[in-house]
Short mmCIF file of C-alpha atoms in Angstrom, two decimals:
data_model
loop_
_atom_site.label_atom_id
_atom_site.label_comp_id
_atom_site.label_asym_id
_atom_site.label_seq_id
_atom_site.Cartn_x
_atom_site.Cartn_y
_atom_site.Cartn_z
CA UNK A 5 -13.85 -9.41 -3.14
CA UNK A 6 -11.54 -7.25 -5.27
CA UNK A 7 -9.65 -4.95 -2.92
CA UNK A 8 -6.96 -2.35 -3.57
CA UNK A 9 -4.51 -1.56 -0.76
CA UNK A 10 -2.73 1.80 -0.91
CA UNK A 11 0.60 1.96 0.88
CA UNK A 12 0.84 -1.82 0.72
CA UNK A 13 4.57 -1.95 1.48
CA UNK A 14 4.32 -0.26 4.89
CA UNK A 15 3.90 -2.05 8.20
CA UNK A 16 0.12 -1.74 8.39
CA UNK A 17 -0.34 -2.07 4.62
CA UNK A 18 1.76 -5.23 4.48
CA UNK A 19 -0.19 -6.93 7.26
CA UNK A 20 -3.52 -5.92 5.74
CA UNK A 21 -2.40 -7.25 2.35
CA UNK A 22 -1.37 -10.58 3.93
CA UNK A 23 -4.66 -10.86 5.82
CA UNK A 24 -6.72 -10.15 2.70
CA UNK A 25 -4.80 -12.75 0.71
CA UNK A 26 -5.14 -15.34 3.49
CA UNK A 27 -8.91 -14.91 3.36
CA UNK A 28 -9.04 -15.39 -0.40
CA UNK A 29 -9.57 -11.83 -1.58
CA UNK A 30 -8.08 -10.60 -4.86
CA UNK A 31 -5.68 -7.81 -3.95
CA UNK A 32 -4.15 -5.02 -6.01
CA UNK A 33 -1.31 -3.84 -3.76
CA UNK A 34 -0.07 -0.36 -4.63
CA UNK A 35 3.15 1.23 -3.37
CA UNK A 36 5.90 3.47 -4.63
CA UNK A 37 8.26 0.53 -4.14
CA UNK A 38 6.23 -2.53 -5.22
CA UNK A 39 9.21 -4.84 -4.66
CA UNK A 40 8.66 -4.36 -0.91
CA UNK A 41 5.06 -5.63 -1.05
CA UNK A 42 4.66 -9.09 0.54
CA UNK A 43 4.26 -11.85 -2.05
CA UNK A 44 1.15 -14.02 -1.70
CA UNK A 45 -1.36 -15.84 -3.87
CA UNK A 46 -3.95 -13.40 -5.15
CA UNK A 47 -1.76 -10.32 -4.63
CA UNK A 48 -0.74 -8.20 -7.62
CA UNK A 49 1.95 -5.64 -6.73
CA UNK A 50 1.66 -2.35 -8.63
CA UNK A 51 3.87 0.74 -8.65
CA UNK A 52 1.83 3.85 -8.04
CA UNK A 53 1.81 7.32 -6.52
CA UNK A 54 -1.42 8.03 -4.65
CA UNK A 55 -0.83 11.78 -4.71
CA UNK A 56 -2.03 11.88 -8.35
CA UNK A 57 -5.82 11.42 -8.22
CA UNK A 58 -6.27 10.81 -11.95
CA UNK A 59 -3.51 8.19 -12.09
CA UNK A 60 -4.77 6.56 -8.92
CA UNK A 61 -8.29 6.31 -10.34
CA UNK A 62 -6.94 4.23 -13.23
CA UNK A 63 -5.18 1.85 -10.84
CA UNK A 64 -8.19 1.23 -8.59
CA UNK A 65 -10.85 0.80 -11.30
CA UNK A 66 -12.88 -2.38 -10.85
CA UNK A 67 -12.22 -2.63 -7.10
CA UNK A 68 -15.04 -3.34 -4.68
CA UNK A 69 -13.21 -1.38 -1.99
CA UNK A 70 -9.99 0.52 -1.33
CA UNK A 71 -8.07 0.25 1.93
CA UNK A 72 -5.71 3.17 2.45
CA UNK A 73 -2.64 2.66 4.63
CA UNK A 74 -1.06 5.85 3.32
CA UNK A 75 0.66 8.53 5.34
CA UNK A 76 -1.47 11.63 5.71
CA UNK A 77 0.62 13.70 3.32
CA UNK A 78 -1.92 12.53 0.71
CA UNK A 79 -5.11 14.45 1.58
CA UNK A 80 -8.54 12.86 1.86
CA UNK A 81 -9.80 14.93 -1.05
CA UNK A 82 -7.25 13.31 -3.40
CA UNK A 83 -8.17 9.77 -2.37
CA UNK A 84 -11.91 10.45 -2.46
CA UNK A 85 -11.63 12.07 -5.89
CA UNK A 86 -9.87 8.96 -7.24
CA UNK A 87 -12.56 6.65 -5.84
CA UNK A 88 -15.36 8.74 -7.35
CA UNK A 89 -13.68 8.89 -10.75
CA UNK A 90 -13.07 5.13 -10.69
CA UNK A 91 -16.57 4.30 -9.42
CA UNK A 92 -15.30 2.53 -6.29
CA UNK A 93 -17.99 2.77 -3.59
CA UNK A 94 -16.06 2.01 -0.42
CA UNK A 95 -12.99 3.34 1.42
CA UNK A 96 -11.42 2.05 4.63
CA UNK A 97 -8.62 4.12 6.14
CA UNK A 98 -5.76 3.22 8.47
CA UNK A 99 -6.21 6.15 10.78
CA UNK A 100 -4.45 7.64 13.75
CA UNK A 101 -5.22 7.45 17.46
CA UNK A 102 -4.55 11.11 18.30
CA UNK A 103 -8.16 12.26 18.02
CA UNK A 104 -9.55 9.48 20.25
CA UNK A 105 -10.94 10.77 23.54
CA UNK A 106 -9.27 9.83 26.83
CA UNK A 107 -11.91 11.75 28.78
CA UNK A 108 -15.03 13.67 27.69
CA UNK A 109 -13.83 16.41 25.35
CA UNK A 110 -10.14 15.54 25.86
CA UNK A 111 -8.32 13.96 22.93
CA UNK A 112 -5.16 11.88 23.21
CA UNK A 113 -3.24 14.61 21.32
CA UNK A 114 -4.30 17.13 23.99
CA UNK A 115 -2.67 15.20 26.87
CA UNK A 116 0.73 16.25 28.29
CA UNK A 117 2.10 12.75 27.58
CA UNK A 118 1.56 13.02 23.81
CA UNK A 119 5.03 13.43 22.22
CA UNK A 120 5.53 16.86 20.66
CA UNK A 121 7.40 15.40 17.70
CA UNK A 122 4.38 13.28 16.72
CA UNK A 123 1.92 16.15 16.61
CA UNK A 124 2.49 17.27 13.01
CA UNK A 125 1.85 13.77 11.64
CA UNK A 126 -1.03 13.24 14.07
CA UNK A 127 -2.68 16.47 13.00
CA UNK A 128 -2.72 15.13 9.45
CA UNK A 129 -4.88 12.22 10.60
CA UNK A 130 -7.27 14.58 12.37
CA UNK A 131 -7.66 16.70 9.23
CA UNK A 132 -8.22 13.54 7.14
CA UNK A 133 -10.97 12.31 9.47
CA UNK A 134 -12.65 15.73 9.50
CA UNK A 135 -12.72 15.70 5.69
CA UNK A 136 -14.28 12.23 5.65
CA UNK A 137 -17.02 13.38 8.03
CA UNK A 138 -18.25 15.73 5.30
CA UNK A 139 -18.29 12.96 2.66
CA UNK A 140 -21.70 11.57 1.71
CA UNK A 141 -21.09 9.77 -1.61
CA UNK A 142 -18.38 7.27 -0.63
CA UNK A 143 -19.08 4.71 2.11
CA UNK A 144 -16.03 5.34 4.31
CA UNK A 145 -14.65 3.93 7.58
CA UNK A 146 -11.74 5.42 9.56
CA UNK A 147 -10.00 2.84 11.76
CA UNK A 148 -7.99 4.42 14.58
CA UNK A 149 -5.53 2.00 16.19
CA UNK A 150 -4.67 1.80 19.86
CA UNK A 151 -2.32 4.46 21.23
CA UNK A 152 0.57 2.04 20.60
CA UNK A 153 0.63 -0.19 17.51
CA UNK A 154 3.60 -2.51 17.42
CA UNK A 155 5.19 -5.68 16.08
CA UNK A 156 3.84 -8.36 18.40
CA UNK A 157 2.72 -11.97 17.90
CA UNK A 158 -0.74 -12.41 16.42
CA UNK A 159 -3.29 -13.03 19.19
CA UNK A 160 -6.49 -13.08 17.15
CA UNK A 161 -8.53 -11.19 19.73
CA UNK A 162 -9.03 -7.54 20.72
CA UNK A 163 -11.73 -5.17 21.92
CA UNK A 164 -13.32 -2.50 19.74
CA UNK A 165 -14.71 0.95 20.46
CA UNK A 166 -15.76 4.10 18.63
CA UNK A 167 -14.43 7.54 19.62
CA UNK A 168 -12.89 6.69 22.99
CA UNK A 169 -9.43 5.22 23.49
CA UNK A 170 -9.68 1.53 24.46
CA UNK A 171 -7.39 0.70 27.40
CA UNK A 172 -6.67 -2.44 29.43
CA UNK A 173 -6.81 -2.86 33.21
CA UNK A 174 -3.37 -1.25 33.46
CA UNK A 175 -4.55 1.82 31.57
CA UNK A 176 -2.48 0.86 28.51
CA UNK A 177 -3.74 1.00 24.93
CA UNK A 178 -1.90 -1.38 22.58
CA UNK A 179 -2.44 -3.58 19.54
CA UNK A 180 -0.16 -5.51 17.17
CA UNK A 181 -0.08 -4.83 13.43
CA UNK A 182 -1.31 -8.35 12.63
CA UNK A 183 -4.35 -8.04 14.91
CA UNK A 184 -5.03 -4.54 13.59
CA UNK A 185 -5.15 -6.14 10.12
CA UNK A 186 -7.64 -8.75 11.33
CA UNK A 187 -9.94 -6.01 12.62
CA UNK A 188 -9.64 -4.07 9.37
CA UNK A 189 -10.52 -7.05 7.17
CA UNK A 190 -13.33 -8.04 9.57
CA UNK A 191 -14.80 -4.57 8.99
CA UNK A 192 -14.40 -4.96 5.24
CA UNK A 193 -16.23 -8.29 5.21
CA UNK A 194 -18.86 -7.44 7.83
CA UNK A 195 -19.36 -3.66 7.90
CA UNK A 196 -20.24 -2.29 11.31
CA UNK A 197 -18.97 1.28 11.06
CA UNK A 198 -20.29 2.86 7.89
CA UNK A 199 -19.36 6.57 7.59
CA UNK A 200 -17.87 6.62 11.05
CA UNK A 201 -14.70 5.84 13.01
CA UNK A 202 -13.84 2.88 15.20
CA UNK A 203 -10.84 1.71 17.20
CA UNK A 204 -9.44 -1.53 18.59
CA UNK A 205 -7.00 -2.55 21.31
CA UNK A 206 -6.19 -5.54 23.52
#
C-alpha cells in the first residue's frame, strides 16, 4: 500500500513510519524537518508544511491512505481539503485521549486529575474529532491512545475499545509508542473502525 505519514519525525509519526516500512508498505514521510525522519527501506522523506492544503495535496497525490500524526494546530478542515483535492480516500489520525469517557457522560478532560496545562492542546483534539464526525466523503478513523503514551519496550499486545478509556486492573491506562503504531497499522490493513474513533491500551 502507498501511505503518506504527516508529522513523520515526531514520536508517534516515527514509530508509525517504522511499522509501515517493516510491513512492506511504500511510505512518503512528510515533516518540516525531514532529516529527523527515521531511515528505512521503502521510506521517502519529504519536507512539507501541512498547514497549506494546496501544497499538501500535491505531496499526498497517489497515496492509498494518509496517516496524520500532526499536532492539532493544523485543523481537520485543512487536512480533509488536501485529501479531497488529491483524491486520497482514507485518513487515519493520531488522536488524543482527552475526549474518552471514564464514566457515562464524563470525559477524561473533565476529571479533576487532568492537568490544566494540557487542556489547550487536548481541546484541539476534541475539535478535530468533532469536525471528522461531520465528514462523509473521506473514510476516516480517529485513534485515541491510552491516557499515558510513553517510550516503553514493544510488547506486541494491547486491548482495544471505542469511546471509553481502556484501563488495566490497577485502573491505569497506558500504551507504548511502538505498540500504538502496531494498532494503527493493523487498522490500516484491516479496517475495523470506519468513520469512527477507537482506542487501545495494555
